CSV table of C-alpha atoms and ligand atoms in Angstrom, one decimal:
chain,number,residue,atom,x,y,z
X,15,GLU,CA,153.8,14.6,-27.9
X,16,THR,CA,153.7,13.9,-31.1
X,17,VAL,CA,155.4,16.4,-32.4
X,18,ILE,CA,158.2,15.9,-30.3
X,19,ASN,CA,158.6,12.4,-30.9
X,20,GLN,CA,158.6,13.3,-34.5
X,21,ILE,CA,161.1,15.5,-34.0
X,22,ALA,CA,163.0,12.7,-32.4
X,23,ALA,CA,162.2,10.3,-35.5
X,24,GLY,CA,164.3,13.1,-37.2
X,25,GLU,CA,167.7,12.1,-35.3
X,26,VAL,CA,166.8,7.8,-34.6
X,27,ILE,CA,164.6,6.8,-37.9
X,28,GLU,CA,166.8,8.5,-40.9
X,29,ARG,CA,165.9,6.3,-43.6
X,30,PRO,CA,164.0,2.7,-43.4
X,31,ALA,CA,168.0,1.1,-42.9
X,32,SER,CA,167.5,2.8,-39.3
X,33,VAL,CA,163.8,1.4,-38.8
X,34,VAL,CA,166.0,-2.1,-39.3
X,35,LYS,CA,168.3,-1.6,-37.0
X,36,GLU,CA,166.5,-0.6,-34.4
X,37,LEU,CA,164.0,-3.3,-34.5
X,38,VAL,CA,166.2,-5.7,-35.2
X,39,GLU,CA,168.2,-4.4,-32.2
X,40,ASN,CA,165.2,-4.8,-29.9
X,41,ALA,CA,164.5,-8.4,-31.5
X,42,LEU,CA,168.6,-9.1,-29.9
X,43,ASP,CA,167.9,-7.4,-26.6
X,44,ALA,CA,164.7,-9.7,-26.2
X,45,GLY,CA,167.1,-13.0,-26.4
X,46,ALA,CA,165.9,-14.1,-29.7
X,47,THR,CA,167.6,-16.7,-31.8
X,48,ARG,CA,165.5,-16.7,-35.0
X,49,VAL,CA,165.0,-12.6,-36.5
X,50,GLU,CA,163.3,-12.6,-39.7
X,51,ILE,CA,163.3,-9.3,-41.5
X,52,VAL,CA,160.5,-8.8,-44.8
X,53,THR,CA,160.2,-5.3,-46.5
X,54,ALA,CA,158.8,-3.9,-49.4
X,55,GLY,CA,159.2,-0.8,-51.6
X,56,GLY,CA,162.9,-0.3,-50.4
X,57,GLY,CA,161.1,-0.5,-46.8
X,58,LEU,CA,159.6,2.0,-47.5
X,59,ASN,CA,156.0,0.5,-47.8
X,60,LEU,CA,156.7,-2.0,-45.5
X,61,ILE,CA,159.1,-3.9,-42.8
X,62,ARG,CA,158.3,-6.7,-40.8
X,63,VAL,CA,160.1,-8.3,-38.2
X,64,VAL,CA,159.5,-11.6,-36.2
X,65,ASP,CA,161.0,-12.6,-33.4
X,66,ASP,CA,161.1,-15.6,-31.2
X,67,GLY,CA,162.8,-12.9,-27.7
X,68,SER,CA,161.2,-12.9,-25.2
X,69,GLY,CA,157.8,-10.9,-26.3
X,70,ILE,CA,156.5,-8.2,-24.7
X,71,ALA,CA,153.6,-8.9,-21.7
X,72,ALA,CA,150.2,-6.9,-22.6
X,73,SER,CA,150.9,-4.3,-19.5
X,74,ASP,CA,153.8,-3.8,-20.9
X,75,LEU,CA,152.7,-3.2,-24.6
X,76,PRO,CA,151.4,0.7,-24.3
X,77,LEU,CA,154.9,1.6,-22.6
X,78,ALA,CA,156.9,0.1,-25.6
X,79,VAL,CA,155.4,2.8,-27.3
X,80,ALA,CA,155.9,5.1,-24.9
X,81,ARG,CA,158.4,7.8,-25.0
X,82,HIS,CA,161.9,7.4,-22.3
X,83,CYS,CA,160.4,4.2,-21.7
X,84,THR,CA,162.9,1.4,-21.3
X,85,SER,CA,163.4,-2.0,-19.5
X,86,LYS,CA,167.0,-1.8,-20.0
X,87,LEU,CA,168.3,1.1,-18.6
X,88,SER,CA,171.5,0.1,-16.6
X,89,ASP,CA,173.1,2.2,-13.6
X,90,ASP,CA,176.4,3.0,-14.9
X,91,ILE,CA,175.8,4.4,-18.8
X,92,HIS,CA,179.4,2.9,-19.9
X,93,ASP,CA,177.7,-0.8,-18.8
X,94,ILE,CA,175.3,-1.8,-21.2
X,95,ARG,CA,175.0,-4.8,-22.3
X,96,SER,CA,171.8,-4.4,-24.1
X,97,LEU,CA,171.9,-2.6,-28.0
X,98,GLY,CA,168.7,-0.2,-27.1
X,99,PHE,CA,168.6,1.9,-24.0
X,100,ARG,CA,167.1,5.3,-24.4
X,101,GLY,CA,163.5,4.1,-25.2
X,102,GLU,CA,163.4,6.2,-28.1
X,103,ALA,CA,162.7,3.8,-31.5
X,104,LEU,CA,159.1,2.6,-31.1
X,105,PRO,CA,157.5,6.3,-30.0
X,106,SER,CA,159.8,7.5,-32.8
X,107,ILE,CA,159.1,4.8,-35.3
X,108,GLY,CA,155.1,5.5,-34.5
X,109,SER,CA,155.0,9.1,-34.8
X,110,VAL,CA,156.0,8.7,-38.3
X,111,ALA,CA,154.8,5.3,-39.8
X,112,ARG,CA,151.8,2.6,-39.0
X,113,LEU,CA,153.2,1.0,-36.4
X,114,THR,CA,151.3,-2.1,-35.4
X,115,ILE,CA,153.2,-4.2,-32.6
X,116,ARG,CA,152.1,-7.9,-31.9
X,117,SER,CA,153.7,-9.8,-29.0
X,118,ARG,CA,153.6,-12.3,-26.4
X,119,THR,CA,155.6,-13.8,-24.0
X,120,ALA,CA,156.2,-17.5,-23.0
X,121,ASP,CA,153.3,-18.3,-20.6
X,122,ALA,CA,150.8,-15.7,-21.8
X,123,THR,CA,147.7,-17.4,-23.0
X,124,GLU,CA,146.8,-15.2,-25.8
X,125,ALA,CA,148.7,-12.1,-27.7
X,126,MET,CA,148.4,-8.8,-27.6
X,127,GLU,CA,148.6,-6.3,-30.3
X,128,ILE,CA,149.0,-2.4,-30.1
X,129,VAL,CA,149.0,0.4,-32.7
X,130,VAL,CA,150.3,3.5,-33.7
X,131,GLU,CA,149.5,5.4,-36.4
X,132,GLY,CA,151.5,9.3,-37.0
X,133,GLY,CA,151.1,8.8,-33.1
X,134,ARG,CA,147.8,7.9,-32.4
X,135,ILE,CA,147.6,4.7,-30.1
X,136,ALA,CA,144.9,1.5,-30.6
X,137,GLY,CA,144.8,-1.3,-28.5
X,138,PRO,CA,146.6,-3.6,-27.1
X,139,ARG,CA,143.6,-5.8,-28.0
X,140,PRO,CA,143.8,-9.5,-28.5
X,141,ALA,CA,145.6,-10.9,-31.5
X,142,ALA,CA,146.9,-14.0,-32.9
X,143,ALA,CA,150.9,-14.5,-32.8
X,144,ASN,CA,153.2,-17.2,-31.4
X,145,ALA,CA,155.2,-16.5,-28.9
X,146,GLY,CA,157.9,-13.9,-29.4
X,147,THR,CA,157.2,-10.0,-31.4
X,148,GLN,CA,156.0,-9.3,-34.3
X,149,VAL,CA,156.5,-5.3,-35.1
X,150,GLU,CA,155.2,-4.0,-38.6
X,151,VAL,CA,156.3,-0.4,-40.3
X,152,ARG,CA,154.2,0.2,-43.2
X,153,ASP,CA,154.2,3.7,-45.3
X,154,LEU,CA,157.2,5.1,-43.3
X,155,PHE,CA,157.3,9.2,-43.0
X,156,PHE,CA,153.7,9.0,-44.5
X,157,ALA,CA,153.2,11.5,-41.4
X,158,THR,CA,155.9,13.6,-42.5
X,159,PRO,CA,156.0,14.2,-45.9
X,160,ALA,CA,159.2,16.0,-46.3
X,161,ARG,CA,161.5,13.4,-45.3
X,162,LEU,CA,159.9,11.2,-47.8
X,163,LYS,CA,161.3,13.6,-50.0
X,164,PHE,CA,165.5,12.5,-48.8
X,165,MET,CA,164.5,8.8,-49.7
X,166,LYS,CA,167.1,7.5,-52.6
X,167,GLY,CA,165.2,5.4,-54.2
X,168,GLU,CA,163.8,1.6,-53.9
X,169,ARG,CA,167.5,0.3,-54.7
X,170,ALA,CA,169.5,2.2,-52.6
X,171,GLU,CA,167.5,1.7,-49.2
X,172,SER,CA,167.2,-1.9,-49.8
X,173,THR,CA,170.8,-2.0,-50.4
X,174,ALA,CA,171.2,0.2,-46.8
X,175,ILE,CA,168.9,-2.7,-45.1
X,176,SER,CA,171.0,-5.1,-46.1
X,177,ASP,CA,174.3,-3.6,-45.0
X,178,VAL,CA,172.3,-3.1,-41.5
X,179,VAL,CA,171.6,-6.6,-41.1
X,180,LYS,CA,174.8,-8.1,-42.3
X,181,ARG,CA,176.9,-5.8,-39.9
X,182,ILE,CA,174.4,-6.8,-36.9
X,183,ALA,CA,174.8,-10.4,-38.2
X,184,VAL,CA,178.6,-11.1,-38.2
X,185,ALA,CA,178.0,-10.1,-34.5
X,186,PHE,CA,175.5,-12.5,-33.4
X,187,PRO,CA,176.5,-15.5,-35.5
X,188,THR,CA,174.7,-17.8,-33.0
X,189,VAL,CA,171.2,-16.1,-33.8
X,190,ARG,CA,169.5,-17.1,-37.6
X,191,PHE,CA,168.9,-13.4,-39.9
X,192,THR,CA,166.3,-14.0,-42.8
X,193,LEU,CA,166.3,-10.6,-44.7
X,194,THR,CA,163.1,-11.1,-48.1
X,195,GLY,CA,162.6,-8.0,-49.8
X,196,ALA,CA,159.7,-8.1,-52.3
X,197,ASP,CA,162.4,-6.8,-55.0
X,198,ARG,CA,163.9,-10.6,-54.6
X,199,THR,CA,167.2,-9.2,-52.2
X,200,ARG,CA,167.3,-12.7,-50.3
X,201,LEU,CA,169.4,-12.8,-47.4
X,202,GLU,CA,169.3,-16.1,-45.2
X,203,LEU,CA,172.6,-16.9,-42.7
X,204,ALA,CA,171.8,-20.1,-40.3
X,205,ALA,CA,172.5,-20.3,-36.8
X,206,GLU,CA,176.3,-21.0,-36.0
X,207,ALA,CA,177.9,-22.5,-33.1
X,208,ASP,CA,179.0,-20.8,-30.4
X,209,ASP,CA,182.6,-20.7,-31.2
X,210,GLU,CA,185.0,-19.7,-33.6
X,211,VAL,CA,184.3,-21.8,-36.2
X,212,GLY,CA,181.0,-20.4,-36.1
X,213,ARG,CA,182.0,-17.1,-35.8
X,214,LEU,CA,184.5,-17.7,-38.7
X,215,HIS,CA,181.5,-19.3,-40.4
X,216,ARG,CA,178.9,-16.3,-40.4
X,217,LEU,CA,181.6,-13.8,-42.0
X,218,ALA,CA,182.2,-16.2,-44.7
X,219,LYS,CA,178.6,-16.2,-45.3
X,220,VAL,CA,178.1,-12.8,-45.4
X,221,LEU,CA,181.8,-11.4,-46.3
X,222,GLY,CA,181.3,-14.6,-49.3
X,223,ASP,CA,182.7,-18.0,-49.5
X,224,GLU,CA,185.7,-16.7,-51.7
X,225,PHE,CA,186.6,-14.5,-48.5
X,226,PRO,CA,188.4,-17.0,-46.0
X,227,LYS,CA,190.9,-18.5,-48.6
X,228,ASN,CA,191.7,-15.0,-48.9
X,229,ALA,CA,191.2,-13.3,-45.2
X,230,LEU,CA,194.6,-13.1,-42.7
X,231,ALA,CA,193.8,-13.2,-39.8
X,232,ILE,CA,194.7,-10.5,-36.9
X,233,ASP,CA,195.4,-10.7,-33.1
X,234,ALA,CA,197.0,-7.7,-31.5
X,235,MET,CA,196.7,-6.3,-28.2
X,236,ARG,CA,198.0,-3.0,-27.0
X,237,GLU,CA,197.3,-1.3,-22.8
X,238,GLY,CA,194.6,-3.4,-22.6
X,239,VAL,CA,192.8,-2.8,-25.7
X,240,ARG,CA,192.5,-6.6,-27.7
X,241,LEU,CA,191.7,-6.5,-31.4
X,242,THR,CA,191.1,-10.1,-33.6
X,243,GLY,CA,189.3,-9.8,-36.4
X,244,GLN,CA,190.1,-11.2,-40.5
X,245,VAL,CA,191.6,-8.6,-42.5
X,246,SER,CA,191.8,-9.5,-46.6
X,247,ILE,CA,194.4,-9.9,-48.7
X,248,PRO,CA,195.8,-7.2,-50.6
X,249,SER,CA,194.8,-9.2,-54.0
X,250,PHE,CA,191.3,-9.2,-52.4
X,251,THR,CA,189.7,-6.2,-52.3
X,252,ARG,CA,186.7,-3.9,-53.2
X,253,ALA,CA,185.3,-0.7,-55.1
X,254,ASN,CA,183.9,1.0,-51.8
X,255,ALA,CA,184.8,0.5,-48.1
X,256,LEU,CA,181.1,-1.3,-47.6
X,257,GLN,CA,182.8,-4.5,-46.2
X,258,GLN,CA,184.5,-2.9,-43.4
X,259,TYR,CA,183.1,-3.8,-40.3
X,260,ALA,CA,184.1,-2.8,-36.4
X,261,TYR,CA,183.1,-4.2,-33.5
X,262,VAL,CA,183.6,-2.8,-30.0
X,263,ASN,CA,182.8,-4.8,-27.0
X,264,GLY,CA,180.2,-7.0,-29.5
X,265,ARG,CA,178.7,-3.9,-30.5
X,266,PRO,CA,178.8,-2.7,-34.5
X,267,VAL,CA,180.4,0.6,-34.9
X,268,ARG,CA,180.5,3.2,-37.1
X,269,ASP,CA,184.3,5.0,-37.0
X,270,ARG,CA,186.0,6.7,-39.4
X,271,GLN,CA,189.1,6.6,-37.6
X,272,ILE,CA,188.8,3.0,-37.8
X,273,ALA,CA,188.0,3.1,-41.1
X,274,ALA,CA,191.2,6.0,-41.8
X,275,ALA,CA,193.4,3.5,-40.1
X,276,ILE,CA,192.4,0.4,-41.7
X,277,ARG,CA,193.6,2.8,-45.0
X,278,ALA,CA,196.4,3.4,-43.8
X,279,ALA,CA,197.6,0.4,-42.5
X,280,TYR,CA,197.2,-0.8,-46.9
X,281,ALA,CA,198.6,2.7,-48.1
X,282,ASP,CA,202.1,0.8,-49.8
X,283,VAL,CA,200.1,-1.8,-51.2
X,284,LEU,CA,196.6,-0.8,-52.3
X,285,PRO,CA,195.5,2.2,-55.0
X,286,ARG,CA,193.4,4.5,-53.4
X,287,ASP,CA,190.1,3.7,-54.8
X,288,ARG,CA,190.9,-0.3,-53.7
X,289,HIS,CA,189.1,-1.6,-50.3
X,290,ALA,CA,190.0,-4.3,-48.0
X,291,LEU,CA,187.5,-6.2,-46.5
X,292,ALA,CA,187.6,-6.2,-42.8
X,293,ALA,CA,185.8,-7.6,-39.5
X,294,LEU,CA,187.5,-6.2,-36.4
X,295,PHE,CA,186.7,-6.5,-33.0
X,296,PHE,CA,187.8,-4.6,-30.1
X,297,SER,CA,187.2,-5.7,-26.6
X,298,LEU,CA,188.5,-2.9,-24.0
X,299,ASP,CA,187.4,-1.9,-20.5
X,300,PRO,CA,183.9,0.0,-21.2
X,301,ALA,CA,184.9,2.7,-19.8
X,302,LEU,CA,187.7,3.7,-22.2
X,303,VAL,CA,184.9,4.0,-25.2
X,304,ASP,CA,181.6,6.0,-25.4
X,305,VAL,CA,179.4,3.7,-27.7
X,306,ASN,CA,176.5,6.0,-27.1
X,307,VAL,CA,177.4,9.5,-29.0
X,308,HIS,CA,174.4,10.3,-31.1
X,309,PRO,CA,171.0,7.5,-30.6
X,310,ALA,CA,171.4,5.8,-34.1
X,311,LYS,CA,174.5,6.2,-35.9
X,312,ALA,CA,176.8,3.7,-34.2
X,313,ASP,CA,179.8,6.2,-33.7
X,314,VAL,CA,182.5,5.7,-31.0
X,315,ARG,CA,184.3,7.9,-29.5
X,316,PHE,CA,187.5,6.1,-27.6
X,317,ARG,CA,189.6,7.5,-24.7
X,318,ASP,CA,192.6,7.0,-26.9
X,319,PRO,CA,192.1,6.9,-30.6
X,320,GLY,CA,195.8,6.7,-31.1
X,321,LEU,CA,196.1,4.5,-29.0
X,322,VAL,CA,193.6,2.5,-31.5
X,323,ARG,CA,194.5,3.6,-35.0
X,324,GLY,CA,198.4,2.3,-33.8
X,325,LEU,CA,196.9,-0.7,-33.1
X,326,VAL,CA,195.0,-1.3,-36.1
X,327,ILE,CA,197.7,-0.3,-38.6
X,328,GLY,CA,200.4,-2.6,-36.1
X,329,SER,CA,198.3,-5.4,-36.1
X,330,ILE,CA,197.4,-5.4,-40.1
X,331,ARG,CA,201.1,-4.4,-41.6
X,332,GLN,CA,202.0,-7.0,-39.2
X,333,ALA,CA,199.8,-9.7,-40.7
X,334,LEU,CA,200.2,-9.1,-44.3
X,335,ALA,CA,204.6,-8.7,-44.0
X,336,ASN,CA,203.8,-12.2,-41.4
X,337,ALA,CA,202.5,-13.3,-44.9
X,338,GLY,CA,205.3,-12.1,-47.3
X,339,MET,CA,202.8,-8.9,-48.4
I,20,ADP,P1,164.8,0.5,-25.9
I,20,ADP,O1,165.0,-0.6,-26.7
I,20,ADP,O2,166.1,1.8,-25.9
I,20,ADP,O3,164.4,0.2,-24.4
I,20,ADP,P2,162.4,0.6,-28.0
I,20,ADP,O4,161.5,2.4,-28.1
I,20,ADP,O5,163.4,0.5,-28.8
I,20,ADP,O6,163.7,2.0,-26.6
I,20,ADP,O7,161.7,-0.2,-27.0
I,20,ADP,C1,160.9,0.3,-25.7
I,20,ADP,C2,160.5,-0.8,-25.1
I,20,ADP,O8,160.3,-2.4,-25.8
I,20,ADP,C3,161.9,-1.9,-24.7
I,20,ADP,O9,163.0,-1.6,-23.3
I,20,ADP,C4,161.3,-3.5,-25.1
I,20,ADP,O10,160.9,-3.6,-23.4
I,20,ADP,C5,160.5,-3.3,-25.7
I,20,ADP,N1,160.5,-4.1,-26.7
I,20,ADP,C6,160.7,-3.8,-28.2
I,20,ADP,N2,161.0,-4.8,-29.1
I,20,ADP,C7,161.1,-5.6,-28.3
I,20,ADP,C8,160.7,-7.2,-28.6
I,20,ADP,N3,161.0,-7.2,-30.2
I,20,ADP,N4,160.9,-8.1,-27.7
I,20,ADP,C9,160.6,-7.8,-26.7
I,20,ADP,N5,160.6,-6.5,-26.2
I,20,ADP,C10,160.9,-5.4,-27.3
I,21,MG,MG1,165.2,-0.4,-29.1
């Protein structure tokens, strides 16, 4: 069982940032309004995620670390409202690291704690904690030393962690996020209003205060696919495409085709080594897109990729033209 979990971990948990993604998504699925992330050693020594969400009932704690146990499965695979649904993350993490989950539901009199180290489970036993959940991951990949060799160094892992948190944070403006790294990384995102102003404010906090004055609004619709968002003007660009964020029905996705379409939209106005900033939000019938191609990579597969490409290129070029660019 531990070996099966370690194999699954190889798929789901590629690096510290994957752990952060899974834990933050769990916190959001639990309805958290505050998510606090602390890391040390680029996440290889420590990742701690504390939330004020629903908590896990004492009797459910052993299930939370058991393989393929999820409280989130819906009958329709396309209609997945929550971010996680496979029940793979926690057992995978527990098989390659030292995992402690401390949790208390609102109506429980005390918190309970369960510990998994290299697949061995101890507890649940009583612990002290506020309502919500604290997940601590220490010594990531200690149980799979071969994995450790692939890590890129503390700085790169910290950057990847902060990128993951920013990507998610843009999609959840009403949630307060803090990220603190032992290496002085610090991200503090206050809870924003649940409206357009709040969404734009969160975006500015993530993409930088200079972004709004250098941004163009995107709002287009084609054959049932709605695209809204913000892209930067050609004079406001970066040397990499790290600050291009895409969301499908509210969940962060990574998609080469969207990235390629953004590049194509700017082809006439930007040199190849410059990249626009962008936050693009697609809404469409969930049956027309598969967001679950890979357990961890956030890849998407649109039923009609050509439509999406045309929509991205068309709407960005239109926005540039409207602004006389
Ligand atoms: P999944 O998210 O795919 O269900 P996970 O392994 O990530 O699988 O989590 C297993 C289960 O543990 C979840 O279905 C949920 O019931 C519970 N859980 C995990 N993290 C939290 C959390 N932060 N707050 C409340 N419940 C949680
Ligand atoms: Mg999960």
